[in-house]
């Protein structure tokens, strides 16, 4: 779980003594030409909203430790797959990797959807040049041998509407079953173009949008651009944040039973008039993730610009863009949140420009540098980020592996630019974390949904690996920390989406670290739980399951100071129940009480005489008379004797 807010005094202490006294000063320069990635996005056949397009994604597609770059061409030729040579340059290898179809590409996102250890790619498309048509989105499966194969049709994700539609897309494990699901945003009337695809776990997806009534609580057509799965309330189940144009951005709460509820109005998340791009990060270092939405700043017509929503965990979001100084970002499109100067606070970069209005023609990109006190100073030109074309997608990545994060900007009918961050100064320590979950079927690939915190002294920073769409684009799947003058990290804490925790102490700074989850084949999380007022109860087990050795069971997120029915059995029924899953056959039921925080734990010796391979299932249930359900249940847990 995310740490709860530690109060105003803690926040003030962070302001007074940030990690690093802003000694580092970034200096950006466009190195696209020198790196060999200055490709042109252009379209020989204008199609619906073609001036809105121009995106791409980044990731380590050959798994050699360096980040590669993919960009859609717009239909002027093949798309571009730039493989990182490891020396600051790239080689365009699209044709060599089998990406040989010329099409009207719009956007891209990365994710290992089939959990084979190789990063795949989803690309939205309007179809063939001069003959746009529906059902032409592409799912490029990474074959692990320096080649991709488009399997969108076989996987069931080529269509997202009956007409040409589909813009940004996002992978995320919304049902916490250990594989990546997919959401595609569209503009289609009655929301027909925005679809939720559930991963079936066998290389295919099922469109569950209508089956779960995804749009049943939404009375407007959402002009969707940028979706992102993010756990906003700390229950592990990610919400869906969907940025939409014409005042249609939505906040969908994950009900932890396979469904979502539109709580936009209750969350005060409908303040943007022209939502296009977004980024998510913990801007005030309180352990909760905040939401930044790009929107047009044009006061004379009533458009009030970007929105910065601070997450208060419960209740509405606090929109603070005016006081933070980030409201005026011109005609905002893509955005990223990164600690560019390594002072311990996230900064915001945003790209801009419109081809159709003189007011925003050649609008500059913006760089809002955090002052560490809740406010930002716009510094793009002062720091060399001199981009004034029709920017659309934006990504952050460390393409030259020097520890600071760089910026890539995809331009509509223009050149891609790669902005190298040359961070100078002495107090610029850093840590870059990747997650390797290939050996754990209980976790989504690359650690999607994982929260990582780094503590130095009394200061803690929180980062996440959620993936998601910035605007037609997705960034490097790493957690990056700026650590100022720190020489080591007191505690690096990795909170995996299945509830496991990895803690590392005295971690050296200035390194790229790959973290794997705990190796515990004895305990496996199974079955969905049912959420109550305090989230979804989580039952966990630890111990080697050897006769006579201690074994621990714990429950969190349950209803405080109340009775819990604890079920264990040697057989499993896996029956659906109230939207969740009832896991054990109820051989034994024990009743116990939770503490004031909704927790319970017990440590006992493991029973002797159980043969190797014996399975025992556990689950807990509580009555919840005040909730929307009569019962709330934890996840199921299976213990397997070694």
mmCIF file of C-alpha atoms in Angstrom, residues 128-294:
data_model
loop_
_atom_site.group_PDB
_atom_site.id
_atom_site.type_symbol
_atom_site.label_atom_id
_atom_site.label_comp_id
_atom_site.label_asym_id
_atom_site.label_seq_id
_atom_site.Cartn_x
_atom_site.Cartn_y
_atom_site.Cartn_z
ATOM 1 C CA UNK A 128 -3.936 1.809 -45.847
ATOM 2 C CA UNK A 129 -2.782 5.034 -47.491
ATOM 3 C CA UNK A 130 -5.615 6.412 -49.622
ATOM 4 C CA UNK A 131 -8.031 3.772 -48.351
ATOM 5 C CA UNK A 132 -8.515 4.275 -44.650
ATOM 6 C CA UNK A 133 -10.751 1.674 -43.045
ATOM 7 C CA UNK A 134 -11.628 0.170 -39.660
ATOM 8 C CA UNK A 135 -9.954 -2.833 -38.114
ATOM 9 C CA UNK A 136 -6.396 -1.907 -39.041
ATOM 10 C CA UNK A 137 -4.773 -1.415 -35.639
ATOM 11 C CA UNK A 138 -1.606 -3.447 -35.205
ATOM 12 C CA UNK A 139 -0.317 -5.606 -32.380
ATOM 13 C CA UNK A 140 3.340 -6.269 -33.079
ATOM 14 C CA UNK A 141 4.372 -9.415 -31.227
ATOM 15 C CA UNK A 142 8.070 -9.466 -30.437
ATOM 16 C CA UNK A 143 9.384 -12.853 -31.572
ATOM 17 C CA UNK A 144 12.547 -12.580 -29.485
ATOM 18 C CA UNK A 145 14.804 -12.889 -32.530
ATOM 19 C CA UNK A 146 14.961 -9.270 -33.719
ATOM 20 C CA UNK A 147 11.630 -9.466 -35.518
ATOM 21 C CA UNK A 148 8.002 -8.442 -35.033
ATOM 22 C CA UNK A 149 4.828 -10.084 -36.369
ATOM 23 C CA UNK A 150 1.498 -8.244 -36.575
ATOM 24 C CA UNK A 151 -0.996 -10.509 -34.755
ATOM 25 C CA UNK A 152 -3.747 -7.939 -34.108
ATOM 26 C CA UNK A 153 -6.423 -9.837 -36.014
ATOM 27 C CA UNK A 154 -5.703 -13.191 -34.380
ATOM 28 C CA UNK A 155 -5.444 -11.536 -30.957
ATOM 29 C CA UNK A 156 -8.783 -9.769 -31.379
ATOM 30 C CA UNK A 157 -7.558 -6.173 -31.087
ATOM 31 C CA UNK A 158 -7.465 -4.967 -34.706
ATOM 32 C CA UNK A 159 -10.863 -3.299 -34.334
ATOM 33 C CA UNK A 160 -11.742 -0.581 -31.874
ATOM 34 C CA UNK A 161 -14.761 0.782 -33.790
ATOM 35 C CA UNK A 162 -16.891 0.194 -36.859
ATOM 36 C CA UNK A 163 -15.394 3.270 -38.526
ATOM 37 C CA UNK A 164 -11.875 4.651 -38.662
ATOM 38 C CA UNK A 165 -11.080 5.554 -35.077
ATOM 39 C CA UNK A 166 -8.599 4.977 -32.280
ATOM 40 C CA UNK A 167 -5.926 7.321 -30.945
ATOM 41 C CA UNK A 168 -3.965 6.654 -27.759
ATOM 42 C CA UNK A 169 -3.847 3.256 -26.070
ATOM 43 C CA UNK A 170 -2.562 1.884 -22.785
ATOM 44 C CA UNK A 171 -1.615 -1.490 -21.335
ATOM 45 C CA UNK A 172 -2.358 -2.250 -17.688
ATOM 46 C CA UNK A 173 -3.356 -5.158 -15.468
ATOM 47 C CA UNK A 174 -6.743 -3.855 -14.349
ATOM 48 C CA UNK A 175 -7.940 -7.224 -12.962
ATOM 49 C CA UNK A 176 -4.610 -8.125 -11.288
ATOM 50 C CA UNK A 177 -4.440 -11.547 -12.900
ATOM 51 C CA UNK A 178 -0.822 -11.130 -13.949
ATOM 52 C CA UNK A 179 -1.217 -10.214 -17.630
ATOM 53 C CA UNK A 180 -1.604 -6.919 -19.464
ATOM 54 C CA UNK A 181 -5.028 -5.755 -20.585
ATOM 55 C CA UNK A 182 -5.505 -3.012 -23.173
ATOM 56 C CA UNK A 183 -7.607 0.134 -23.477
ATOM 57 C CA UNK A 184 -7.930 1.995 -26.786
ATOM 58 C CA UNK A 185 -9.269 5.557 -26.815
ATOM 59 C CA UNK A 186 -11.479 6.815 -29.646
ATOM 60 C CA UNK A 187 -13.799 9.583 -30.768
ATOM 61 C CA UNK A 188 -16.714 7.494 -32.030
ATOM 62 C CA UNK A 189 -20.227 8.664 -31.168
ATOM 63 C CA UNK A 190 -21.778 6.950 -28.128
ATOM 64 C CA UNK A 191 -18.258 5.893 -27.105
ATOM 65 C CA UNK A 192 -18.161 3.046 -29.627
ATOM 66 C CA UNK A 193 -14.564 3.888 -30.463
ATOM 67 C CA UNK A 194 -13.167 3.481 -26.945
ATOM 68 C CA UNK A 195 -12.794 -0.178 -26.027
ATOM 69 C CA UNK A 196 -11.518 -2.216 -23.083
ATOM 70 C CA UNK A 197 -9.843 -5.499 -24.038
ATOM 71 C CA UNK A 198 -9.304 -8.095 -21.318
ATOM 72 C CA UNK A 199 -6.263 -10.312 -21.773
ATOM 73 C CA UNK A 200 -7.347 -13.960 -21.969
ATOM 74 C CA UNK A 201 -3.888 -15.207 -21.020
ATOM 75 C CA UNK A 202 -3.449 -17.258 -24.187
ATOM 76 C CA UNK A 203 -2.292 -14.556 -26.597
ATOM 77 C CA UNK A 204 -5.818 -13.277 -27.295
ATOM 78 C CA UNK A 205 -8.067 -10.561 -25.896
ATOM 79 C CA UNK A 206 -11.814 -10.231 -25.343
ATOM 80 C CA UNK A 207 -13.606 -6.920 -25.809
ATOM 81 C CA UNK A 208 -15.450 -6.645 -22.476
ATOM 82 C CA UNK A 209 -16.545 -3.011 -22.833
ATOM 83 C CA UNK A 210 -20.237 -3.764 -23.200
ATOM 84 C CA UNK A 211 -20.244 -6.926 -21.075
ATOM 85 C CA UNK A 212 -19.122 -5.059 -17.947
ATOM 86 C CA UNK A 213 -21.200 -1.948 -18.726
ATOM 87 C CA UNK A 214 -18.114 0.209 -18.906
ATOM 88 C CA UNK A 215 -19.990 3.210 -20.298
ATOM 89 C CA UNK A 216 -23.242 2.626 -18.418
ATOM 90 C CA UNK A 217 -22.634 5.461 -15.964
ATOM 91 C CA UNK A 218 -21.398 7.980 -18.546
ATOM 92 C CA UNK A 219 -24.026 10.136 -20.251
ATOM 93 C CA UNK A 220 -21.715 11.927 -22.698
ATOM 94 C CA UNK A 221 -19.597 10.932 -25.667
ATOM 95 C CA UNK A 222 -15.968 11.002 -24.571
ATOM 96 C CA UNK A 223 -13.665 12.307 -27.303
ATOM 97 C CA UNK A 224 -10.876 10.103 -26.055
ATOM 98 C CA UNK A 225 -7.201 10.750 -26.681
ATOM 99 C CA UNK A 226 -4.992 9.503 -23.848
ATOM 100 C CA UNK A 227 -5.788 6.586 -21.480
ATOM 101 C CA UNK A 228 -3.714 5.457 -18.517
ATOM 102 C CA UNK A 229 -4.151 2.764 -15.848
ATOM 103 C CA UNK A 230 -3.024 4.152 -12.472
ATOM 104 C CA UNK A 231 -3.724 3.017 -8.910
ATOM 105 C CA UNK A 232 -4.989 6.298 -7.461
ATOM 106 C CA UNK A 233 -6.424 4.995 -4.176
ATOM 107 C CA UNK A 234 -3.747 2.522 -3.080
ATOM 108 C CA UNK A 235 -5.751 -0.709 -3.308
ATOM 109 C CA UNK A 236 -3.494 -2.137 -6.056
ATOM 110 C CA UNK A 237 -6.359 -2.198 -8.605
ATOM 111 C CA UNK A 238 -5.594 0.573 -11.135
ATOM 112 C CA UNK A 239 -8.119 3.232 -12.054
ATOM 113 C CA UNK A 240 -8.495 4.296 -15.691
ATOM 114 C CA UNK A 241 -7.757 7.961 -16.335
ATOM 115 C CA UNK A 242 -8.992 8.925 -19.802
ATOM 116 C CA UNK A 243 -8.204 12.366 -21.193
ATOM 117 C CA UNK A 244 -10.755 13.590 -23.737
ATOM 118 C CA UNK A 245 -11.343 16.701 -25.812
ATOM 119 C CA UNK A 246 -14.259 19.134 -25.487
ATOM 120 C CA UNK A 247 -14.467 18.793 -21.720
ATOM 121 C CA UNK A 248 -14.957 15.018 -21.733
ATOM 122 C CA UNK A 249 -12.011 13.740 -19.646
ATOM 123 C CA UNK A 250 -13.082 10.927 -17.299
ATOM 124 C CA UNK A 251 -11.938 9.296 -14.049
ATOM 125 C CA UNK A 252 -13.042 5.646 -13.889
ATOM 126 C CA UNK A 253 -12.723 4.013 -10.487
ATOM 127 C CA UNK A 254 -11.719 0.358 -10.490
ATOM 128 C CA UNK A 255 -14.249 -1.540 -8.374
ATOM 129 C CA UNK A 256 -11.886 -4.537 -8.003
ATOM 130 C CA UNK A 257 -14.552 -6.889 -9.344
ATOM 131 C CA UNK A 258 -13.843 -6.498 -13.053
ATOM 132 C CA UNK A 259 -15.925 -3.322 -13.436
ATOM 133 C CA UNK A 260 -15.372 0.432 -13.400
ATOM 134 C CA UNK A 261 -17.499 3.345 -12.183
ATOM 135 C CA UNK A 262 -17.385 6.828 -13.672
ATOM 136 C CA UNK A 263 -16.664 9.061 -10.643
ATOM 137 C CA UNK A 264 -15.434 12.074 -12.600
ATOM 138 C CA UNK A 265 -17.763 14.600 -10.992
ATOM 139 C CA UNK A 266 -17.237 13.270 -7.470
ATOM 140 C CA UNK A 267 -13.481 13.484 -7.996
ATOM 141 C CA UNK A 268 -13.634 17.038 -9.405
ATOM 142 C CA UNK A 269 -11.809 15.694 -12.462
ATOM 143 C CA UNK A 270 -13.805 17.505 -15.145
ATOM 144 C CA UNK A 271 -12.104 20.918 -15.058
ATOM 145 C CA UNK A 272 -10.247 20.788 -18.397
ATOM 146 C CA UNK A 273 -12.037 22.150 -21.452
ATOM 147 C CA UNK A 274 -9.849 20.531 -24.145
ATOM 148 C CA UNK A 275 -8.021 17.563 -22.655
ATOM 149 C CA UNK A 276 -5.425 16.015 -24.947
ATOM 150 C CA UNK A 277 -2.341 14.705 -23.156
ATOM 151 C CA UNK A 278 -1.461 13.766 -19.610
ATOM 152 C CA UNK A 279 1.143 12.594 -17.164
ATOM 153 C CA UNK A 280 0.919 11.132 -13.665
ATOM 154 C CA UNK A 281 3.391 11.520 -10.802
ATOM 155 C CA UNK A 282 3.738 12.289 -7.115
ATOM 156 C CA UNK A 283 4.391 16.012 -7.404
ATOM 157 C CA UNK A 284 4.186 16.784 -3.670
ATOM 158 C CA UNK A 285 6.018 13.673 -2.386
ATOM 159 C CA UNK A 286 3.124 12.524 -0.197
ATOM 160 C CA UNK A 287 2.911 8.952 -1.498
ATOM 161 C CA UNK A 288 -0.170 9.479 -3.677
ATOM 162 C CA UNK A 289 -0.080 9.909 -7.430
ATOM 163 C CA UNK A 290 -1.339 13.165 -8.914
ATOM 164 C CA UNK A 291 -2.734 13.848 -12.384
ATOM 165 C CA UNK A 292 -1.646 16.512 -14.867
ATOM 166 C CA UNK A 293 -3.906 17.096 -17.895
ATOM 167 C CA UNK A 294 -2.897 19.154 -20.933
#
